[in-house]
mmCIF file of N, CA, C and O and ligand atoms in Angstrom:
data_model
loop_
_atom_site.group_PDB
_atom_site.id
_atom_site.type_symbol
_atom_site.label_atom_id
_atom_site.label_comp_id
_atom_site.label_asym_id
_atom_site.label_seq_id
_atom_site.Cartn_x
_atom_site.Cartn_y
_atom_site.Cartn_z
ATOM 1 N N MET A 105 200.030 -99.050 162.464
ATOM 2 C CA MET A 105 200.032 -97.686 163.120
ATOM 3 C C MET A 105 198.797 -97.009 162.836
ATOM 4 O O MET A 105 198.122 -97.050 161.794
ATOM 5 N N ALA A 106 198.315 -96.318 163.858
ATOM 6 C CA ALA A 106 197.068 -95.556 163.822
ATOM 7 C C ALA A 106 197.177 -94.408 162.706
ATOM 8 O O ALA A 106 198.239 -93.828 162.637
ATOM 9 N N ARG A 107 196.078 -94.258 162.043
ATOM 10 C CA ARG A 107 196.091 -93.123 161.095
ATOM 11 C C ARG A 107 196.173 -91.802 161.917
ATOM 12 O O ARG A 107 195.633 -91.680 162.976
ATOM 13 N N GLN A 108 196.911 -90.868 161.401
ATOM 14 C CA GLN A 108 197.058 -89.560 162.022
ATOM 15 C C GLN A 108 195.764 -88.819 162.082
ATOM 16 O O GLN A 108 195.051 -88.715 161.106
ATOM 17 N N MET A 109 195.438 -88.283 163.203
ATOM 18 C CA MET A 109 194.208 -87.402 163.247
ATOM 19 C C MET A 109 194.513 -86.202 164.085
ATOM 20 O O MET A 109 195.464 -86.230 165.043
ATOM 21 N N CYS A 110 193.803 -85.153 163.927
ATOM 22 C CA CYS A 110 193.872 -83.952 164.691
ATOM 23 C C CYS A 110 193.661 -84.378 166.183
ATOM 24 O O CYS A 110 192.717 -84.994 166.522
ATOM 25 N N GLN A 111 194.547 -83.807 167.066
ATOM 26 C CA GLN A 111 194.478 -84.129 168.416
ATOM 27 C C GLN A 111 193.551 -83.218 169.163
ATOM 28 O O GLN A 111 193.603 -83.123 170.353
ATOM 29 N N SER A 112 192.748 -82.426 168.396
ATOM 30 C CA SER A 112 191.759 -81.612 169.029
ATOM 31 C C SER A 112 190.364 -82.079 168.673
ATOM 32 O O SER A 112 189.525 -82.080 169.518
ATOM 33 N N CYS A 113 190.138 -82.372 167.367
ATOM 34 C CA CYS A 113 188.871 -82.717 166.905
ATOM 35 C C CYS A 113 188.616 -84.129 166.289
ATOM 36 O O CYS A 113 187.549 -84.492 166.053
ATOM 37 N N GLY A 114 189.759 -84.723 166.072
ATOM 38 C CA GLY A 114 189.700 -86.171 165.550
ATOM 39 C C GLY A 114 189.667 -86.260 164.075
ATOM 40 O O GLY A 114 189.539 -87.307 163.500
ATOM 41 N N MET A 115 189.654 -85.127 163.366
ATOM 42 C CA MET A 115 189.626 -85.078 161.943
ATOM 43 C C MET A 115 190.921 -85.769 161.363
ATOM 44 O O MET A 115 192.028 -85.554 161.885
ATOM 45 N N PRO A 116 190.810 -86.603 160.299
ATOM 46 C CA PRO A 116 191.958 -87.168 159.718
ATOM 47 C C PRO A 116 192.910 -86.127 159.208
ATOM 48 O O PRO A 116 192.424 -85.156 158.604
ATOM 49 N N LEU A 117 194.177 -86.248 159.514
ATOM 50 C CA LEU A 117 195.132 -85.198 159.033
ATOM 51 C C LEU A 117 195.706 -85.648 157.647
ATOM 52 O O LEU A 117 196.268 -86.798 157.547
ATOM 53 N N ASN A 118 195.705 -84.685 156.718
ATOM 54 C CA ASN A 118 196.513 -84.950 155.503
ATOM 55 C C ASN A 118 197.008 -83.591 155.069
ATOM 56 O O ASN A 118 196.809 -82.523 155.808
ATOM 57 N N ASP A 119 197.666 -83.503 153.983
ATOM 58 C CA ASP A 119 198.287 -82.242 153.486
ATOM 59 C C ASP A 119 197.235 -81.089 153.416
ATOM 60 O O ASP A 119 197.625 -79.914 153.538
ATOM 61 N N LYS A 120 195.972 -81.442 153.049
ATOM 62 C CA LYS A 120 194.996 -80.459 152.888
ATOM 63 C C LYS A 120 194.400 -80.008 154.213
ATOM 64 O O LYS A 120 193.934 -78.832 154.303
ATOM 65 N N THR A 121 194.309 -80.868 155.177
ATOM 66 C CA THR A 121 193.603 -80.546 156.370
ATOM 67 C C THR A 121 194.484 -80.059 157.567
ATOM 68 O O THR A 121 194.002 -79.599 158.543
ATOM 69 N N ARG A 122 195.828 -80.264 157.437
ATOM 70 C CA ARG A 122 196.746 -79.941 158.409
ATOM 71 C C ARG A 122 196.768 -78.533 158.830
ATOM 72 O O ARG A 122 196.710 -77.607 157.866
ATOM 73 N N GLY A 123 196.830 -78.142 160.093
ATOM 74 C CA GLY A 123 197.002 -76.775 160.485
ATOM 75 C C GLY A 123 198.404 -76.285 160.292
ATOM 76 O O GLY A 123 199.311 -77.027 159.867
ATOM 77 N N THR A 124 198.618 -74.991 160.649
ATOM 78 C CA THR A 124 200.014 -74.481 160.500
ATOM 79 C C THR A 124 200.566 -73.976 161.884
ATOM 80 O O THR A 124 199.886 -73.424 162.680
ATOM 81 N N GLU A 125 201.870 -74.063 161.941
ATOM 82 C CA GLU A 125 202.604 -73.552 163.075
ATOM 83 C C GLU A 125 202.818 -72.025 162.902
ATOM 84 O O GLU A 125 202.609 -71.510 161.809
ATOM 85 N N ALA A 126 203.288 -71.376 163.919
ATOM 86 C CA ALA A 126 203.580 -69.906 163.882
ATOM 87 C C ALA A 126 204.517 -69.579 162.757
ATOM 88 O O ALA A 126 204.401 -68.448 162.085
ATOM 89 N N ASP A 127 205.475 -70.449 162.390
ATOM 90 C CA ASP A 127 206.425 -70.227 161.357
ATOM 91 C C ASP A 127 205.879 -70.693 159.947
ATOM 92 O O ASP A 127 206.665 -70.671 158.979
ATOM 93 N N GLY A 128 204.703 -71.139 159.881
ATOM 94 C CA GLY A 128 204.117 -71.571 158.649
ATOM 95 C C GLY A 128 204.348 -73.011 158.322
ATOM 96 O O GLY A 128 203.777 -73.466 157.302
ATOM 97 N N SER A 129 205.065 -73.665 159.144
ATOM 98 C CA SER A 129 205.238 -75.142 158.812
ATOM 99 C C SER A 129 203.952 -75.919 159.240
ATOM 100 O O SER A 129 203.171 -75.466 160.052
ATOM 101 N N PRO A 130 203.738 -77.045 158.605
ATOM 102 C CA PRO A 130 202.513 -77.816 158.859
ATOM 103 C C PRO A 130 202.567 -78.338 160.325
ATOM 104 O O PRO A 130 203.599 -78.773 160.809
ATOM 105 N N SER A 131 201.411 -78.286 160.971
ATOM 106 C CA SER A 131 201.306 -78.850 162.313
ATOM 107 C C SER A 131 201.289 -80.311 162.208
ATOM 108 O O SER A 131 200.620 -80.884 161.367
ATOM 109 N N LEU A 132 201.976 -81.031 163.176
ATOM 110 C CA LEU A 132 201.955 -82.478 163.214
ATOM 111 C C LEU A 132 200.795 -83.041 163.946
ATOM 112 O O LEU A 132 200.480 -84.242 163.936
ATOM 113 N N LYS A 133 200.045 -82.166 164.713
ATOM 114 C CA LYS A 133 199.057 -82.700 165.547
ATOM 115 C C LYS A 133 197.682 -82.157 165.236
ATOM 116 O O LYS A 133 196.618 -82.832 165.593
ATOM 117 N N TYR A 134 197.607 -80.986 164.640
ATOM 118 C CA TYR A 134 196.127 -80.369 164.585
ATOM 119 C C TYR A 134 195.870 -80.053 163.158
ATOM 120 O O TYR A 134 196.647 -79.754 162.302
ATOM 121 N N CYS A 135 194.493 -80.015 162.962
ATOM 122 C CA CYS A 135 193.970 -79.574 161.617
ATOM 123 C C CYS A 135 193.771 -78.111 161.531
ATOM 124 O O CYS A 135 193.805 -77.383 162.486
ATOM 125 N N ASN A 136 193.473 -77.684 160.304
ATOM 126 C CA ASN A 136 193.350 -76.260 160.057
ATOM 127 C C ASN A 136 192.002 -75.659 160.600
ATOM 128 O O ASN A 136 191.848 -74.390 160.640
ATOM 129 N N LEU A 137 191.067 -76.483 160.947
ATOM 130 C CA LEU A 137 189.924 -76.024 161.597
ATOM 131 C C LEU A 137 190.226 -75.476 163.017
ATOM 132 O O LEU A 137 189.647 -74.676 163.538
ATOM 133 N N CYS A 138 191.117 -76.297 163.677
ATOM 134 C CA CYS A 138 191.450 -76.121 165.085
ATOM 135 C C CYS A 138 192.593 -75.247 165.350
ATOM 136 O O CYS A 138 192.743 -74.558 166.411
ATOM 137 N N TYR A 139 193.514 -75.223 164.361
ATOM 138 C CA TYR A 139 194.882 -74.708 164.784
ATOM 139 C C TYR A 139 195.415 -73.966 163.454
ATOM 140 O O TYR A 139 195.578 -74.576 162.402
ATOM 141 N N GLN A 140 195.703 -72.698 163.651
ATOM 142 C CA GLN A 140 196.314 -72.016 162.508
ATOM 143 C C GLN A 140 197.323 -70.975 163.080
ATOM 144 O O GLN A 140 197.133 -70.349 164.092
ATOM 145 N N ASN A 141 198.510 -70.915 162.380
ATOM 146 C CA ASN A 141 199.512 -69.928 162.764
ATOM 147 C C ASN A 141 199.975 -70.166 164.208
ATOM 148 O O ASN A 141 200.267 -69.189 164.887
ATOM 149 N N GLY A 142 200.038 -71.387 164.643
ATOM 150 C CA GLY A 142 200.545 -71.714 165.949
ATOM 151 C C GLY A 142 199.508 -71.520 167.106
ATOM 152 O O GLY A 142 199.925 -71.587 168.221
ATOM 153 N N LYS A 143 198.264 -71.230 166.773
ATOM 154 C CA LYS A 143 197.303 -70.973 167.831
ATOM 155 C C LYS A 143 196.037 -71.792 167.518
ATOM 156 O O LYS A 143 195.698 -71.985 166.382
ATOM 157 N N PHE A 144 195.351 -72.121 168.629
ATOM 158 C CA PHE A 144 194.074 -72.730 168.469
ATOM 159 C C PHE A 144 193.077 -71.664 167.905
ATOM 160 O O PHE A 144 193.023 -70.563 168.470
ATOM 161 N N THR A 145 192.257 -71.944 166.921
ATOM 162 C CA THR A 145 191.299 -71.050 166.501
ATOM 163 C C THR A 145 190.168 -70.771 167.462
ATOM 164 O O THR A 145 189.624 -69.690 167.539
ATOM 165 N N GLN A 146 189.953 -71.767 168.315
ATOM 166 C CA GLN A 146 188.930 -71.615 169.409
ATOM 167 C C GLN A 146 189.521 -72.022 170.725
ATOM 168 O O GLN A 146 189.246 -73.170 171.239
ATOM 169 N N PRO A 147 190.377 -71.161 171.351
ATOM 170 C CA PRO A 147 191.079 -71.542 172.560
ATOM 171 C C PRO A 147 190.126 -71.926 173.695
ATOM 172 O O PRO A 147 190.631 -72.615 174.565
ATOM 173 N N ASN A 148 188.965 -71.406 173.753
ATOM 174 C CA ASN A 148 188.078 -71.702 174.887
ATOM 175 C C ASN A 148 187.120 -72.808 174.611
ATOM 176 O O ASN A 148 186.327 -73.115 175.416
ATOM 177 N N ALA A 149 187.305 -73.508 173.451
ATOM 178 C CA ALA A 149 186.429 -74.545 173.218
ATOM 179 C C ALA A 149 186.638 -75.781 174.166
ATOM 180 O O ALA A 149 187.760 -75.895 174.632
ATOM 181 N N THR A 150 185.603 -76.510 174.422
ATOM 182 C CA THR A 150 185.673 -77.690 175.201
ATOM 183 C C THR A 150 185.745 -78.923 174.235
ATOM 184 O O THR A 150 185.335 -78.792 173.056
ATOM 185 N N ALA A 151 185.993 -80.057 174.834
ATOM 186 C CA ALA A 151 185.993 -81.263 174.013
ATOM 187 C C ALA A 151 184.583 -81.503 173.359
ATOM 188 O O ALA A 151 184.447 -81.900 172.254
ATOM 189 N N ALA A 152 183.566 -81.136 174.246
ATOM 190 C CA ALA A 152 182.157 -81.290 173.672
ATOM 191 C C ALA A 152 181.921 -80.341 172.472
ATOM 192 O O ALA A 152 181.283 -80.708 171.570
ATOM 193 N N ASP A 153 182.474 -79.094 172.595
ATOM 194 C CA ASP A 153 182.345 -78.185 171.481
ATOM 195 C C ASP A 153 182.981 -78.759 170.243
ATOM 196 O O ASP A 153 182.388 -78.723 169.171
ATOM 197 N N MET A 154 184.225 -79.303 170.454
ATOM 198 C CA MET A 154 184.908 -79.805 169.245
ATOM 199 C C MET A 154 184.247 -81.013 168.762
ATOM 200 O O MET A 154 184.253 -81.291 167.496
ATOM 201 N N GLN A 155 183.587 -81.818 169.516
ATOM 202 C CA GLN A 155 182.805 -82.944 169.038
ATOM 203 C C GLN A 155 181.694 -82.434 168.049
ATOM 204 O O GLN A 155 181.457 -83.063 167.014
ATOM 205 N N ARG A 156 181.035 -81.398 168.441
ATOM 206 C CA ARG A 156 179.977 -80.877 167.646
ATOM 207 C C ARG A 156 180.526 -80.284 166.311
ATOM 208 O O ARG A 156 180.011 -80.507 165.306
ATOM 209 N N ILE A 157 181.578 -79.479 166.519
ATOM 210 C CA ILE A 157 182.160 -78.833 165.305
ATOM 211 C C ILE A 157 182.748 -79.888 164.389
ATOM 212 O O ILE A 157 182.510 -79.840 163.146
ATOM 213 N N GLY A 158 183.474 -80.875 165.014
ATOM 214 C CA GLY A 158 184.013 -81.935 164.124
ATOM 215 C C GLY A 158 183.004 -82.753 163.394
ATOM 216 O O GLY A 158 183.148 -83.070 162.240
ATOM 217 N N TYR A 159 181.888 -83.011 164.089
ATOM 218 C CA TYR A 159 180.841 -83.771 163.550
ATOM 219 C C TYR A 159 180.233 -83.009 162.281
ATOM 220 O O TYR A 159 180.045 -83.586 161.198
ATOM 221 N N GLU A 160 180.019 -81.718 162.490
ATOM 222 C CA GLU A 160 179.401 -80.869 161.421
ATOM 223 C C GLU A 160 180.401 -80.902 160.196
ATOM 224 O O GLU A 160 179.979 -80.922 159.088
ATOM 225 N N ALA A 161 181.661 -80.701 160.538
ATOM 226 C CA ALA A 161 182.666 -80.632 159.430
ATOM 227 C C ALA A 161 182.771 -81.953 158.624
ATOM 228 O O ALA A 161 182.822 -81.905 157.379
ATOM 229 N N LEU A 162 182.641 -83.100 159.314
ATOM 230 C CA LEU A 162 182.714 -84.338 158.645
ATOM 231 C C LEU A 162 181.433 -84.586 157.833
ATOM 232 O O LEU A 162 181.481 -85.114 156.740
ATOM 233 N N ARG A 163 180.304 -84.183 158.412
ATOM 234 C CA ARG A 163 179.042 -84.300 157.674
ATOM 235 C C ARG A 163 179.101 -83.423 156.353
ATOM 236 O O ARG A 163 178.619 -83.825 155.364
ATOM 237 N N GLN A 164 179.717 -82.233 156.504
ATOM 238 C CA GLN A 164 179.869 -81.414 155.302
ATOM 239 C C GLN A 164 180.791 -82.034 154.196
ATOM 240 O O GLN A 164 180.691 -81.804 153.070
ATOM 241 N N LYS A 165 181.714 -82.956 154.683
ATOM 242 C CA LYS A 165 182.469 -83.667 153.774
ATOM 243 C C LYS A 165 181.825 -84.999 153.318
ATOM 244 O O LYS A 165 182.388 -85.819 152.699
ATOM 245 N N HIS A 166 180.537 -85.076 153.576
ATOM 246 C CA HIS A 166 179.675 -86.103 153.204
ATOM 247 C C HIS A 166 180.026 -87.423 153.884
ATOM 248 O O HIS A 166 179.846 -88.515 153.207
ATOM 249 N N TRP A 167 180.583 -87.330 155.024
ATOM 250 C CA TRP A 167 180.713 -88.637 155.728
ATOM 251 C C TRP A 167 179.416 -89.094 156.241
ATOM 252 O O TRP A 167 178.521 -88.252 156.624
ATOM 253 N N PRO A 168 179.141 -90.441 156.221
ATOM 254 C CA PRO A 168 177.839 -90.870 156.758
ATOM 255 C C PRO A 168 177.813 -90.550 158.226
ATOM 256 O O PRO A 168 178.883 -90.497 158.944
ATOM 257 N N GLY A 169 176.597 -90.260 158.799
ATOM 258 C CA GLY A 169 176.414 -89.873 160.183
ATOM 259 C C GLY A 169 177.081 -90.772 161.194
ATOM 260 O O GLY A 169 177.732 -90.376 162.095
ATOM 261 N N PHE A 170 176.926 -92.130 160.991
ATOM 262 C CA PHE A 170 177.470 -92.994 161.982
ATOM 263 C C PHE A 170 178.986 -93.005 162.025
ATOM 264 O O PHE A 170 179.657 -93.152 163.096
ATOM 265 N N LEU A 171 179.571 -92.775 160.808
ATOM 266 C CA LEU A 171 181.087 -92.689 160.781
ATOM 267 C C LEU A 171 181.646 -91.437 161.478
ATOM 268 O O LEU A 171 182.574 -91.420 162.240
ATOM 269 N N ALA A 172 180.902 -90.328 161.214
ATOM 270 C CA ALA A 172 181.270 -89.018 161.806
ATOM 271 C C ALA A 172 181.119 -89.153 163.310
ATOM 272 O O ALA A 172 182.019 -88.664 164.013
ATOM 273 N N LYS A 173 180.117 -89.789 163.668
ATOM 274 C CA LYS A 173 179.837 -89.944 165.172
ATOM 275 C C LYS A 173 181.012 -90.769 165.826
ATOM 276 O O LYS A 173 181.575 -90.500 166.816
ATOM 277 N N MET A 174 181.406 -91.873 165.144
ATOM 278 C CA MET A 174 182.432 -92.649 165.599
ATOM 279 C C MET A 174 183.830 -91.827 165.660
ATOM 280 O O MET A 174 184.558 -91.925 166.652
ATOM 281 N N ALA A 175 183.991 -91.022 164.661
ATOM 282 C CA ALA A 175 185.173 -90.207 164.657
ATOM 283 C C ALA A 175 185.309 -89.232 165.821
ATOM 284 O O ALA A 175 186.312 -89.123 166.488
ATOM 285 N N VAL A 176 184.151 -88.617 166.134
ATOM 286 C CA VAL A 176 184.103 -87.606 167.193
ATOM 287 C C VAL A 176 184.028 -88.163 168.592
ATOM 288 O O VAL A 176 184.317 -87.609 169.593
ATOM 289 N N ASN A 177 183.585 -89.494 168.625
ATOM 290 C CA ASN A 177 183.487 -90.170 169.952
ATOM 291 C C ASN A 177 184.763 -90.064 170.702
ATOM 292 O O ASN A 177 184.746 -90.013 171.934
ATOM 293 N N GLY A 178 185.934 -90.290 170.023
ATOM 294 C CA GLY A 178 187.167 -90.339 170.678
ATOM 295 C C GLY A 178 187.719 -88.939 171.036
ATOM 296 O O GLY A 178 188.797 -88.959 171.655
ATOM 297 N N VAL A 179 187.042 -87.869 170.763
ATOM 298 C CA VAL A 179 187.610 -86.573 170.940
ATOM 299 C C VAL A 179 188.068 -86.238 172.356
ATOM 300 O O VAL A 179 189.151 -85.829 172.582
ATOM 301 N N PRO A 180 187.223 -86.610 173.401
ATOM 302 C CA PRO A 180 187.703 -86.337 174.796
ATOM 303 C C PRO A 180 188.959 -87.045 175.125
ATOM 304 O O PRO A 180 189.764 -86.672 176.142
ATOM 305 N N LYS A 181 189.363 -88.109 174.407
ATOM 306 C CA LYS A 181 190.629 -88.801 174.652
ATOM 307 C C LYS A 181 191.806 -88.218 173.998
ATOM 308 O O LYS A 181 192.990 -88.647 174.175
ATOM 309 N N LEU A 182 191.583 -87.232 173.094
ATOM 310 C CA LEU A 182 192.714 -86.761 172.328
ATOM 311 C C LEU A 182 193.617 -85.869 173.126
ATOM 312 O O LEU A 182 193.242 -85.451 174.228
ATOM 313 N N GLU A 183 194.808 -85.642 172.620
ATOM 314 C CA GLU A 183 195.871 -85.086 173.416
ATOM 315 C C GLU A 183 195.554 -83.606 173.901
ATOM 316 O O GLU A 183 195.838 -83.309 175.067
ATOM 317 N N ARG A 184 194.803 -82.921 173.051
ATOM 318 C CA ARG A 184 194.541 -81.536 173.511
ATOM 319 C C ARG A 184 193.808 -81.512 174.853
ATOM 320 O O ARG A 184 193.857 -80.605 175.646
ATOM 321 N N TRP A 185 192.945 -82.546 175.100
ATOM 322 C CA TRP A 185 192.105 -82.555 176.271
ATOM 323 C C TRP A 185 192.675 -83.295 177.404
ATOM 324 O O TRP A 185 192.071 -83.535 178.383
ATOM 325 N N ASN A 186 193.893 -83.800 177.140
ATOM 326 C CA ASN A 186 194.524 -84.637 178.177
ATOM 327 C C ASN A 186 195.921 -84.236 178.624
ATOM 328 O O ASN A 186 196.633 -84.871 179.311
ATOM 329 N N THR A 187 196.270 -83.037 178.120
ATOM 330 C CA THR A 187 197.599 -82.536 178.578
ATOM 331 C C THR A 187 197.353 -81.381 179.514
ATOM 332 O O THR A 187 196.444 -80.592 179.322
ATOM 333 N N PRO A 188 198.150 -81.234 180.617
ATOM 334 C CA PRO A 188 197.967 -80.205 181.543
ATOM 335 C C PRO A 188 198.248 -78.874 180.851
ATOM 336 O O PRO A 188 199.132 -78.835 179.962
ATOM 337 N N THR A 189 197.453 -77.964 181.130
ATOM 338 C CA THR A 189 197.673 -76.623 180.458
ATOM 339 C C THR A 189 198.936 -75.946 181.017
ATOM 340 O O THR A 189 199.233 -76.118 182.220
ATOM 341 N N LYS A 190 199.624 -75.240 180.220
ATOM 342 C CA LYS A 190 200.822 -74.629 180.557
ATOM 343 C C LYS A 190 200.662 -73.544 181.593
ATOM 344 O O LYS A 190 199.765 -72.727 181.429
HETATM 345 ZN ZN1 LIG B 78 191.011 -80.333 164.418
#
């Protein structure tokens, strides 16, 4: 099974990075960079923006550049960018 990752920026999801729903429960899909209290922190961001933001965030976590790049490469395929807007 694929490792769980944020469906907005591709960040690996764990108890520390998970975002929160409006009721305070942990988000099953998004990280706390992208999604807090049931809302996207950057509702107008594009997949390209999130690639840049995700890349910077991973580099700050001391990921090697090539790994961070690989992680954000898949961003445009993630669910946030492939579901019709409501
Ligand atoms: Zn995210």
